[in-house]
Short mmCIF file of C-alpha atoms and ligand atoms in Angstrom, two decimals:
data_model
loop_
_atom_site.label_atom_id
_atom_site.label_comp_id
_atom_site.label_asym_id
_atom_site.label_seq_id
_atom_site.Cartn_x
_atom_site.Cartn_y
_atom_site.Cartn_z
CA MET A 9 11.85 -3.33 -20.35
CA LYS A 10 11.00 0.02 -18.83
CA SER A 11 7.92 0.53 -16.66
CA THR A 12 6.31 2.62 -19.39
CA GLU A 13 6.58 -0.20 -21.89
CA ILE A 14 5.29 -2.76 -19.39
CA ARG A 15 2.15 -0.70 -18.78
CA ALA A 16 1.59 -0.17 -22.50
CA LYS A 17 2.02 -3.86 -23.36
CA PHE A 18 -0.42 -4.93 -20.69
CA LEU A 19 -3.15 -2.60 -21.87
CA LYS A 20 -2.55 -3.37 -25.54
CA PHE A 21 -2.76 -7.10 -24.88
CA PHE A 22 -6.12 -6.85 -23.16
CA GLU A 23 -7.45 -4.37 -25.69
CA SER A 24 -6.61 -6.92 -28.37
CA LYS A 25 -8.79 -9.36 -26.39
CA GLY A 26 -11.79 -7.06 -26.54
CA HIS A 27 -11.30 -5.14 -23.27
CA THR A 28 -12.18 -1.47 -22.94
CA LEU A 29 -9.39 0.69 -21.56
CA VAL A 30 -10.55 2.49 -18.43
CA ARG A 31 -8.45 5.20 -16.77
CA SER A 32 -7.23 4.90 -13.19
CA SER A 33 -9.75 6.33 -10.75
CA PRO A 34 -8.56 8.68 -7.99
CA LEU A 35 -7.26 7.39 -4.66
CA ILE A 36 -10.41 8.42 -2.82
CA PRO A 37 -13.09 5.92 -3.86
CA GLY A 38 -16.02 7.80 -5.36
CA ASN A 39 -18.58 5.11 -4.74
CA ASP A 40 -17.77 3.73 -1.32
CA PRO A 41 -17.71 5.84 1.84
CA THR A 42 -16.73 2.78 3.91
CA MET A 43 -13.43 2.45 2.10
CA LEU A 44 -10.74 4.99 2.94
CA LEU A 45 -8.44 4.64 -0.06
CA THR A 46 -8.42 2.81 -3.37
CA ASN A 47 -6.37 -0.33 -2.74
CA SER A 48 -6.97 -2.33 -5.92
CA GLY A 49 -8.15 -2.11 -9.49
CA MET A 50 -11.61 -3.47 -8.75
CA VAL A 51 -12.63 -0.62 -6.46
CA GLN A 52 -13.96 1.61 -9.23
CA PHE A 53 -15.97 -1.34 -10.60
CA LYS A 54 -17.48 -2.45 -7.32
CA ASP A 55 -21.03 -1.45 -8.24
CA VAL A 56 -20.70 -3.14 -11.62
CA PHE A 57 -19.84 -6.41 -9.86
CA LEU A 58 -22.75 -5.90 -7.48
CA GLY A 59 -25.05 -5.32 -10.46
CA THR A 60 -26.17 -1.84 -9.34
CA ASP A 61 -24.20 -0.06 -12.06
CA GLN A 62 -24.24 -0.86 -15.77
CA ARG A 63 -21.46 -0.17 -18.24
CA ALA A 64 -21.40 -0.19 -22.01
CA TYR A 65 -18.74 -2.92 -21.90
CA SER A 66 -18.42 -6.33 -20.27
CA ARG A 67 -14.60 -6.47 -20.35
CA ALA A 68 -12.29 -3.78 -19.01
CA THR A 69 -8.59 -3.22 -18.42
CA SER A 70 -6.82 -0.58 -16.33
CA VAL A 71 -3.66 0.53 -14.58
CA GLN A 72 -4.93 1.64 -11.20
CA ARG A 73 -3.01 3.74 -8.69
CA CYS A 74 -3.36 2.16 -5.26
CA VAL A 75 -2.40 2.97 -1.69
CA ARG A 76 -2.16 0.38 1.07
CA ALA A 77 -1.35 2.34 4.17
CA GLY A 78 -4.35 1.86 6.39
CA GLY A 79 -7.57 -0.11 6.75
CA LYS A 80 -7.89 -3.70 5.56
CA HIS A 81 -4.64 -3.59 3.61
CA ASN A 82 -1.79 -1.82 5.37
CA ASP A 83 1.69 -2.29 3.96
CA LEU A 84 3.27 0.75 5.63
CA GLU A 85 5.12 -1.46 8.07
CA ASN A 86 6.49 -3.60 5.25
CA VAL A 87 8.18 -0.74 3.42
CA GLY A 88 11.91 -0.90 3.97
CA TYR A 89 11.65 -4.50 5.17
CA THR A 90 10.47 -6.54 2.17
CA ALA A 91 11.57 -6.43 -1.46
CA ARG A 92 8.03 -6.25 -2.75
CA HIS A 93 5.82 -3.91 -0.75
CA HIS A 94 5.05 -0.25 -1.32
CA THR A 95 2.55 2.10 0.21
CA PHE A 96 1.76 3.35 -3.31
CA PHE A 97 1.86 1.04 -6.29
CA GLU A 98 0.25 0.53 -9.67
CA MET A 99 -2.04 -2.41 -10.24
CA LEU A 100 -2.46 -3.78 -13.75
CA GLY A 101 -5.86 -5.40 -14.10
CA ASN A 102 -8.35 -7.07 -16.41
CA PHE A 103 -12.00 -7.52 -15.52
CA SER A 104 -14.93 -9.52 -16.80
CA PHE A 105 -18.42 -8.45 -15.84
CA GLY A 106 -20.40 -11.63 -16.42
CA ASP A 107 -18.45 -12.27 -19.62
CA TYR A 108 -15.54 -14.76 -19.56
CA PHE A 109 -14.62 -16.78 -16.48
CA LYS A 110 -11.82 -19.02 -15.17
CA ARG A 111 -10.67 -20.64 -18.38
CA ASP A 112 -10.09 -17.41 -20.33
CA ALA A 113 -8.74 -15.51 -17.33
CA ILE A 114 -6.10 -18.18 -16.78
CA GLN A 115 -5.27 -18.50 -20.45
CA TYR A 116 -4.90 -14.74 -20.91
CA ALA A 117 -2.64 -14.45 -17.89
CA TRP A 118 -0.42 -17.29 -19.05
CA GLU A 119 -0.24 -16.05 -22.63
CA LEU A 120 0.68 -12.53 -21.55
CA LEU A 121 3.36 -13.65 -19.10
CA THR A 122 5.00 -16.27 -21.26
CA LYS A 123 4.40 -15.04 -24.85
CA VAL A 124 4.44 -11.26 -24.47
CA TYR A 125 6.65 -10.63 -21.45
CA LEU A 126 8.55 -13.86 -22.22
CA LEU A 127 8.86 -15.09 -18.63
CA PRO A 128 10.35 -18.59 -18.43
CA PRO A 129 7.40 -20.90 -17.61
CA GLU A 130 9.54 -23.05 -15.30
CA LYS A 131 9.96 -20.10 -12.92
CA LEU A 132 6.22 -19.64 -12.49
CA TRP A 133 4.27 -21.29 -9.66
CA VAL A 134 0.53 -21.09 -9.21
CA THR A 135 -1.82 -21.46 -6.29
CA VAL A 136 -5.50 -22.35 -6.34
CA TYR A 137 -8.13 -22.43 -3.60
CA HIS A 138 -7.98 -25.92 -2.10
CA GLU A 139 -11.52 -26.81 -3.19
CA ASP A 140 -11.25 -25.28 -6.65
CA ASN A 141 -10.68 -28.36 -8.80
CA GLU A 142 -11.86 -26.50 -11.87
CA ALA A 143 -9.01 -23.95 -11.72
CA HIS A 144 -6.57 -26.67 -10.72
CA ASP A 145 -7.46 -28.73 -13.79
CA ILE A 146 -7.23 -25.79 -16.17
CA TRP A 147 -3.69 -25.06 -14.95
CA ALA A 148 -2.71 -28.73 -15.03
CA ASN A 149 -4.38 -30.01 -18.17
CA GLU A 150 -4.92 -27.03 -20.43
CA ILE A 151 -1.91 -24.88 -19.59
CA GLY A 152 0.37 -27.77 -18.67
CA VAL A 153 1.86 -26.47 -15.42
CA PRO A 154 3.53 -29.46 -13.69
CA LEU A 155 1.55 -30.65 -10.67
CA GLU A 156 4.40 -29.93 -8.26
CA ARG A 157 4.14 -26.24 -9.06
CA ILE A 158 0.37 -26.01 -8.52
CA ILE A 159 -0.30 -25.47 -4.82
CA ARG A 160 -3.68 -25.77 -3.13
CA ILE A 161 -4.21 -23.11 -0.47
CA GLY A 162 -6.96 -22.91 2.15
CA ASP A 163 -8.35 -20.08 4.26
CA ASN A 164 -5.06 -19.20 5.81
CA LYS A 165 -6.17 -16.30 7.94
CA GLY A 166 -3.90 -14.77 10.53
CA ALA A 167 -0.42 -15.46 9.19
CA ARG A 168 1.43 -12.29 8.29
CA TYR A 169 2.11 -12.88 4.62
CA ALA A 170 0.37 -16.19 4.06
CA SER A 171 -1.88 -16.49 1.06
CA ASP A 172 -5.56 -16.61 1.59
CA ASN A 173 -7.07 -17.90 -1.61
CA PHE A 174 -10.67 -17.04 -0.93
CA TRP A 175 -11.64 -13.49 -1.76
CA GLN A 176 -14.65 -11.57 -0.54
CA MET A 177 -15.76 -8.02 -1.12
CA ALA A 178 -17.37 -7.82 2.32
CA ASP A 179 -19.05 -10.12 4.87
CA THR A 180 -21.89 -10.55 2.41
CA GLY A 181 -22.04 -10.21 -1.38
CA PRO A 182 -19.84 -11.43 -4.23
CA CYS A 183 -17.00 -13.75 -3.25
CA GLY A 184 -15.05 -16.64 -4.63
CA PRO A 185 -11.80 -18.52 -4.96
CA CYS A 186 -8.66 -16.98 -6.36
CA SER A 187 -5.63 -18.29 -8.13
CA GLU A 188 -2.28 -16.55 -7.77
CA ILE A 189 0.85 -16.61 -9.87
CA PHE A 190 4.28 -16.51 -8.21
CA TYR A 191 7.72 -15.99 -9.67
CA ASP A 192 10.76 -17.83 -8.35
CA HIS A 193 13.69 -15.41 -8.06
CA GLY A 194 16.08 -18.28 -7.48
CA PRO A 195 18.06 -19.81 -4.63
CA ASP A 196 20.16 -16.71 -3.91
CA VAL A 197 17.21 -15.28 -2.03
CA TRP A 198 15.75 -16.77 1.15
CA GLY A 199 12.17 -18.02 1.09
CA GLY A 200 9.98 -21.01 0.32
CA PRO A 201 7.22 -21.67 -2.22
CA PRO A 202 3.66 -20.49 -1.56
CA GLY A 203 1.96 -22.43 1.20
CA SER A 204 5.24 -23.50 2.82
CA ALA A 205 6.49 -22.42 6.22
CA GLU A 206 9.21 -20.26 4.60
CA GLN A 207 6.78 -18.33 2.42
CA ASP A 208 7.52 -15.17 4.41
CA GLY A 209 10.77 -14.90 2.51
CA ASP A 210 11.17 -13.01 -0.74
CA ARG A 211 12.34 -15.78 -3.05
CA TYR A 212 8.91 -16.70 -4.45
CA ILE A 213 7.14 -13.44 -5.10
CA GLU A 214 3.43 -13.21 -5.77
CA ILE A 215 2.88 -11.25 -8.95
CA TRP A 216 -0.71 -11.74 -10.07
CA ASN A 217 -3.96 -12.49 -8.34
CA LEU A 218 -6.87 -13.83 -10.40
CA VAL A 219 -10.14 -13.59 -8.49
CA PHE A 220 -13.12 -15.64 -9.62
CA MET A 221 -16.31 -14.10 -8.23
CA GLN A 222 -18.55 -17.08 -8.22
CA PHE A 223 -20.87 -16.94 -5.20
CA ASN A 224 -23.11 -14.43 -3.49
CA ARG A 225 -22.87 -14.88 0.27
CA ASP A 226 -26.00 -13.98 2.25
CA GLU A 227 -26.38 -13.04 5.90
CA GLN A 228 -26.89 -16.66 6.98
CA GLY A 229 -23.63 -17.64 5.28
CA ASN A 230 -25.32 -19.45 2.37
CA MET A 231 -23.44 -19.12 -0.87
CA PRO A 232 -25.65 -19.53 -3.93
CA LEU A 233 -23.96 -19.18 -7.31
CA LEU A 234 -23.95 -15.71 -8.86
CA PRO A 235 -26.13 -15.61 -11.97
CA LYS A 236 -23.21 -14.22 -13.94
CA PRO A 237 -19.78 -14.97 -12.50
CA CYS A 238 -17.13 -12.25 -12.84
CA VAL A 239 -13.37 -11.96 -12.97
CA ASP A 240 -11.17 -9.40 -11.22
CA THR A 241 -7.41 -9.57 -11.54
CA GLY A 242 -4.53 -7.50 -10.23
CA MET A 243 -0.80 -7.60 -10.94
CA GLY A 244 1.72 -5.25 -9.32
CA LEU A 245 3.55 -3.29 -12.02
CA GLU A 246 6.65 -2.85 -9.86
CA ARG A 247 6.93 -6.58 -9.12
CA LEU A 248 6.65 -7.43 -12.81
CA ALA A 249 9.18 -4.72 -13.65
CA ALA A 250 11.66 -6.23 -11.19
CA ILE A 251 11.45 -9.56 -13.03
CA LEU A 252 11.69 -7.99 -16.48
CA GLN A 253 14.64 -5.86 -15.44
CA HIS A 254 16.41 -8.88 -13.97
CA VAL A 255 16.55 -7.52 -10.44
CA HIS A 256 15.16 -9.02 -7.30
CA SER A 257 13.76 -6.10 -5.37
CA ASN A 258 11.13 -3.63 -6.56
CA TYR A 259 13.43 -0.91 -5.27
CA GLU A 260 16.01 -1.81 -7.90
CA ILE A 261 13.77 -1.07 -10.89
CA ASP A 262 14.44 1.95 -13.13
CA LEU A 263 11.81 4.19 -11.63
CA PHE A 264 12.85 3.53 -8.03
CA GLN A 265 16.57 3.79 -8.72
CA ASN A 266 16.03 7.29 -10.06
CA LEU A 267 13.95 8.30 -7.05
CA ILE A 268 16.51 6.78 -4.69
CA LYS A 269 19.27 8.77 -6.39
CA ALA A 270 17.19 11.92 -6.05
CA ALA A 271 16.60 11.22 -2.35
CA ALA A 272 20.34 10.66 -1.92
CA ARG A 273 21.06 13.95 -3.64
CA GLU A 274 18.67 15.89 -1.41
CA THR A 275 19.87 14.24 1.80
CA ARG A 276 23.53 14.19 0.73
CA THR A 277 23.72 10.45 1.31
CA THR A 278 26.52 8.52 -0.35
CA ASP A 279 25.39 4.98 0.38
CA LEU A 280 22.65 4.29 -2.17
CA ASN A 281 21.74 1.09 -0.32
CA ASP A 282 20.68 2.95 2.79
CA ASN A 283 17.24 1.67 3.75
CA SER A 284 15.96 5.16 4.56
CA LEU A 285 16.37 6.12 0.90
CA LYS A 286 13.99 3.33 -0.10
CA VAL A 287 11.45 4.51 2.42
CA ILE A 288 11.72 8.11 1.21
CA ALA A 289 11.46 7.03 -2.45
CA ASP A 290 8.38 4.98 -1.63
CA HIS A 291 6.75 7.69 0.43
CA ILE A 292 7.20 10.53 -2.08
CA ARG A 293 5.01 8.58 -4.50
CA ALA A 294 2.25 7.92 -1.99
CA CYS A 295 2.27 11.45 -0.60
CA SER A 296 2.35 13.17 -3.98
CA PHE A 297 -0.50 11.14 -5.41
CA LEU A 298 -2.62 11.55 -2.28
CA ILE A 299 -2.21 15.32 -2.65
CA VAL A 300 -2.90 15.13 -6.40
CA ASP A 301 -6.19 13.49 -5.50
CA GLY A 302 -7.17 16.31 -3.19
CA ILE A 303 -6.00 15.18 0.24
CA ILE A 304 -4.15 17.54 2.57
CA PRO A 305 -2.36 16.60 5.79
CA GLY A 306 -4.71 16.60 8.77
CA SER A 307 -5.44 14.90 12.05
CA GLU A 308 -7.98 12.33 10.94
CA GLY A 309 -9.22 10.19 8.06
CA HIS A 310 -7.44 10.65 4.72
CA GLY A 311 -5.51 13.62 6.02
CA TYR A 312 -4.01 11.62 8.84
CA VAL A 313 -2.97 8.78 6.53
CA LEU A 314 -1.13 11.38 4.45
CA ARG A 315 0.40 13.07 7.49
CA ARG A 316 1.65 9.75 8.87
CA ILE A 317 3.40 8.90 5.62
CA ILE A 318 4.95 12.37 5.22
CA ARG A 319 6.22 12.47 8.79
CA ARG A 320 7.61 8.99 8.52
CA ALA A 321 9.57 10.06 5.43
CA LEU A 322 10.80 13.18 7.20
CA ARG A 323 12.01 11.12 10.14
CA HIS A 324 14.03 8.98 7.75
CA GLY A 325 15.45 12.19 6.28
CA HIS A 326 16.35 13.30 9.78
CA LYS A 327 18.07 9.99 10.36
CA LEU A 328 20.20 10.77 7.31
CA GLY A 329 21.14 14.07 8.91
CA GLN A 330 18.65 16.29 7.14
CA THR A 331 17.38 19.22 9.21
CA GLN A 332 15.97 21.44 6.45
CA PRO A 333 12.96 20.77 4.18
CA PHE A 334 14.04 18.38 1.45
CA PHE A 335 11.14 16.05 0.73
CA TYR A 336 9.18 18.49 -1.45
CA LYS A 337 12.19 18.80 -3.76
CA LEU A 338 11.63 15.22 -4.92
CA VAL A 339 8.33 16.09 -6.58
CA GLN A 340 10.07 17.23 -9.77
CA ASP A 341 11.96 13.94 -9.95
CA LEU A 342 8.70 12.07 -9.56
CA VAL A 343 7.15 14.10 -12.36
CA ILE A 344 10.02 13.02 -14.62
CA GLU A 345 9.35 9.37 -13.76
CA MET A 346 5.56 9.31 -13.75
CA GLY A 347 4.24 12.54 -15.26
CA ALA A 348 3.77 11.06 -18.72
CA ALA A 349 1.59 8.23 -17.41
CA TYR A 350 -0.24 10.54 -14.99
CA PRO A 351 -0.69 14.04 -16.46
CA GLU A 352 -2.68 14.95 -13.34
CA LEU A 353 0.59 14.69 -11.41
CA THR A 354 2.33 17.14 -13.73
CA ASP A 355 -0.61 19.53 -13.50
CA ALA A 356 -0.69 19.48 -9.71
CA ALA A 357 3.09 19.44 -9.11
CA ALA A 358 3.37 23.02 -7.82
CA ARG A 359 0.54 22.48 -5.36
CA VAL A 360 2.01 19.18 -4.21
CA GLU A 361 5.35 20.87 -3.52
CA GLN A 362 3.68 23.63 -1.58
CA VAL A 363 1.63 21.28 0.62
CA LEU A 364 4.66 19.10 1.37
CA LYS A 365 6.92 22.05 2.11
CA GLN A 366 4.39 23.47 4.52
CA GLU A 367 4.14 20.18 6.38
CA GLU A 368 7.92 19.91 6.49
CA GLU A 369 8.22 23.37 7.99
CA ARG A 370 5.51 22.59 10.47
CA PHE A 371 6.99 19.28 11.63
CA GLY A 372 10.70 20.15 11.35
CA GLU A 373 11.14 21.74 14.73
CA THR A 374 9.03 19.32 16.76
CA LEU A 375 10.77 16.40 15.05
CA GLU A 376 14.09 17.70 16.31
CA HIS A 377 12.77 18.24 19.86
CA GLY A 378 10.91 14.93 19.89
CA MET A 379 13.97 12.96 18.81
CA LYS A 380 15.91 14.43 21.71
CA ILE A 381 13.22 13.39 24.16
CA LEU A 382 13.19 9.93 22.69
CA GLU A 383 16.99 9.63 22.98
CA VAL A 384 16.83 10.67 26.63
CA ALA A 385 14.12 8.10 27.36
CA LEU A 386 16.06 5.35 25.60
CA ALA A 387 19.29 6.27 27.35
CA SER A 388 17.69 5.46 30.71
CA SER A 389 15.72 2.47 29.41
CA PRO A 390 17.53 0.93 26.42
CA HIS A 391 15.19 -2.04 25.89
CA GLN A 392 11.77 -0.48 26.09
CA LEU A 393 10.23 2.85 25.23
CA ASP A 394 7.63 3.63 27.88
CA GLY A 395 4.06 4.43 26.89
CA GLN A 396 4.02 7.86 28.48
CA THR A 397 6.98 9.03 26.39
CA ALA A 398 5.40 7.58 23.23
CA PHE A 399 2.23 9.46 24.10
CA THR A 400 4.06 12.74 24.76
CA LEU A 401 5.76 12.34 21.39
CA TYR A 402 2.39 11.76 19.78
CA ASP A 403 0.45 14.43 21.58
CA THR A 404 2.93 17.25 21.90
CA TYR A 405 5.47 16.59 19.18
CA GLY A 406 3.21 15.22 16.47
CA PHE A 407 4.85 11.78 16.20
CA PRO A 408 2.21 9.36 14.88
CA LEU A 409 2.46 6.10 16.83
CA ASP A 410 3.61 4.17 13.76
CA LEU A 411 6.52 6.59 13.35
CA THR A 412 7.66 5.91 16.92
CA ALA A 413 7.12 2.19 16.32
CA ASP A 414 9.30 2.43 13.21
CA ILE A 415 12.17 3.90 15.25
CA CYS A 416 11.74 1.25 17.96
CA ARG A 417 11.76 -1.54 15.39
CA GLU A 418 14.92 -0.16 13.80
CA ARG A 419 16.65 -0.11 17.16
CA LYS A 420 15.18 -3.41 18.34
CA VAL A 421 13.48 -1.72 21.28
CA ASP A 422 10.04 -2.72 22.62
CA LEU A 423 7.30 -0.15 22.49
CA ASP A 424 4.87 -0.15 25.40
CA GLU A 425 1.65 0.23 23.42
CA ALA A 426 -0.57 -0.59 26.38
CA GLY A 427 1.06 2.27 28.30
CA PHE A 428 0.50 4.52 25.30
CA ASN A 429 -3.20 3.64 25.28
CA THR A 430 -3.51 4.29 29.01
CA ALA A 431 -1.93 7.72 28.61
CA MET A 432 -4.25 8.45 25.69
CA GLU A 433 -7.27 7.45 27.77
CA ARG A 434 -6.19 9.73 30.59
CA GLN A 435 -5.89 12.60 28.12
CA ARG A 436 -9.37 11.88 26.77
CA THR A 437 -10.87 12.10 30.23
CA THR A 438 -9.17 15.44 30.81
CA ALA A 439 -10.23 16.69 27.39
CA ARG A 440 -13.81 15.66 28.02
CA ALA A 441 -13.84 17.58 31.28
CA ALA A 442 -12.31 20.62 29.57
CA GLY A 443 -14.76 20.25 26.69
CA LYS A 444 -17.77 20.14 28.94
CA PHE A 445 -16.66 23.34 30.52
CA LYS A 446 -16.55 25.30 27.29
CA MET A 447 -15.41 24.72 23.72
CA ALA A 448 -13.22 27.80 23.82
CA ALA A 449 -11.46 26.38 26.84
CA ALA A 450 -10.39 23.45 24.72
CA VAL A 451 -8.72 25.76 22.25
CA GLU A 452 -6.99 27.62 25.02
CA TYR A 453 -5.96 24.36 26.62
CA SER A 454 -4.36 23.00 23.50
CA GLY A 455 -2.80 26.34 22.61
CA ASP A 456 -1.28 26.59 26.02
CA LYS A 457 0.07 23.14 25.88
CA THR A 458 1.89 23.61 22.61
CA ARG A 459 2.87 27.26 22.77
CA PHE A 460 6.51 26.64 23.46
CA VAL A 461 7.02 24.90 20.15
CA GLY A 462 4.44 26.89 18.29
CA TYR A 463 3.14 23.69 16.85
CA ASP A 464 -0.13 22.57 15.35
CA LEU A 465 -2.36 24.80 17.37
CA LEU A 466 -5.39 24.48 15.16
CA ASP A 467 -4.84 20.82 14.72
CA GLN A 468 -4.67 20.14 18.39
CA ALA A 469 -7.78 22.17 18.95
CA ALA A 470 -9.59 20.21 16.26
CA ARG A 471 -8.48 16.96 17.84
CA VAL A 472 -9.62 17.98 21.30
CA ILE A 473 -12.93 19.24 19.97
CA ALA A 474 -13.38 15.99 18.04
CA LEU A 475 -12.74 14.05 21.24
CA TYR A 476 -15.31 16.19 22.99
CA VAL A 477 -17.88 15.59 20.27
CA ASP A 478 -17.07 11.85 20.30
CA GLY A 479 -17.37 11.45 23.97
P1 ATP B 502 1.32 -9.89 -0.73
O1 ATP B 502 0.84 -11.24 -0.28
O2 ATP B 502 2.66 -9.94 -1.41
O3 ATP B 502 1.24 -8.86 0.35
P2 ATP B 502 -1.34 -9.43 -1.65
O4 ATP B 502 -1.83 -10.85 -1.69
O5 ATP B 502 -1.68 -8.63 -0.45
O6 ATP B 502 0.28 -9.39 -1.87
P3 ATP B 502 -3.29 -8.72 -3.65
O7 ATP B 502 -4.26 -8.09 -2.73
O8 ATP B 502 -3.56 -10.08 -4.14
O9 ATP B 502 -1.81 -8.65 -2.96
O10 ATP B 502 -3.02 -7.70 -4.87
C1 ATP B 502 -2.77 -8.10 -6.20
C2 ATP B 502 -1.33 -7.81 -6.63
O11 ATP B 502 -0.95 -6.47 -6.34
C3 ATP B 502 -0.30 -8.66 -5.91
O12 ATP B 502 -0.20 -9.92 -6.50
C4 ATP B 502 0.97 -7.82 -6.10
O13 ATP B 502 1.56 -8.03 -7.37
C5 ATP B 502 0.45 -6.40 -6.04
N1 ATP B 502 0.63 -5.81 -4.70
C6 ATP B 502 -0.14 -6.01 -3.60
N2 ATP B 502 0.28 -5.28 -2.55
C7 ATP B 502 1.36 -4.57 -2.99
C8 ATP B 502 2.21 -3.61 -2.39
N3 ATP B 502 2.06 -3.21 -1.13
N4 ATP B 502 3.20 -3.08 -3.15
C9 ATP B 502 3.38 -3.47 -4.42
N5 ATP B 502 2.59 -4.36 -5.05
C10 ATP B 502 1.59 -4.92 -4.37
MG1 MG B 503 -0.50 -8.01 1.12
MG1 MG B 504 -0.66 -12.52 -1.01
MG1 MG B 505 -2.74 -11.82 -3.28
#
């Protein structure tokens, strides 16, 4: 089943259950300045859950474009390392605003998975919040999931991938238990069931999270019941597609295979299993959609998230031997894959290409120089990259710290982050002194510093001025 059909079936199913189809909102949340990027389907409905916005419907369904590359959810580091994480992905969701609650949400999910998508029930595992007997009993008695495949999960904070089955919008406000559905990809893949010590593996993959907003937490930590409980669910399209296309990794689904082939074509790579191709295929989606939604590369906020992802992709291209702009050429391939579902992508394609190409031209030369400096540093210290070099790469060559960290991780080299922070602090002190002298001096200072590579003059100036204003 192709991704297109999976999307359509999801929406049709929930429309048949009285849900109103709502289009994906953009990646910059319109209603929440505290949130950098849209990271789930519920974001555009936040005010409806809080009761400050009214809609003409009490049930909704959507396919929401999401980015998790910063803030509370950051999966950038997972890309290329797990079978299931992207920076950009599509979340299929159904929502109840004070309408149905646990029983219907669970029944709908089960019916869709087992009767429409025809997943074998014996491969599905579910988790519930450890105190949520109500959800537990619905799964056990009404759906008939065997007790050994219903796992109670507590507040498992801290562990890298561990489930945390209590959801909250913020420190106060709507919150409640959730129940998640996992798919067992079978013993060929390493990993243990949810809640076990081996859960970090990729055998049991979480596909759907059902959130039951039940309480309203106040500042003292009291949790009275919400007058009208709500439901918010999210299922990753790519993870479901992997199951329905009988592959294990998200990167093996139709859409990704085509992007990986395109990345191989542009980087003249013959080994289609090269990890860098996955990273590039992932990043072209995130970068393109961020630009579609009005973001341009910059040195802070949204712009810096975008810049970090682009530069990371370019570094992977460089690793594959690419020295000329190539990334922007993948936009057309992405349009073929996703343009029908997202006409805004097709409309903005020329602009997306232009923005990417410009950033590639801008970073190309410093990437080359920076890599040489990094090789020299590692040649004299093969087990650790010192903080001063990481800072020089960041400050003069435009290597975001996570890009340098990505290289270090690949080569199993430690990165001296404390040393990086010390060097950054030293720079701030200098910048503050320069800033106090005169704003123009800051521009001159940064221009001077970067003249030999002709790089990012305005950017640097902006950064130094921002530091001055900050401090
Ligand atoms: P995981 O534990 O695998 O990181 P999560 O618990 O962080 O997932 P949720 O916040 O519950 O994910 O999001 C709901 C659903 O969205 C998940 O069940 C999954 O199917 C999908 N999803 C979440 N993060 C990603 C991602 N980075 N890439 C692809 N799909 C994702
Ligand atoms: Mg996660
Ligand atoms: Mg999880
Ligand atoms: Mg989850």
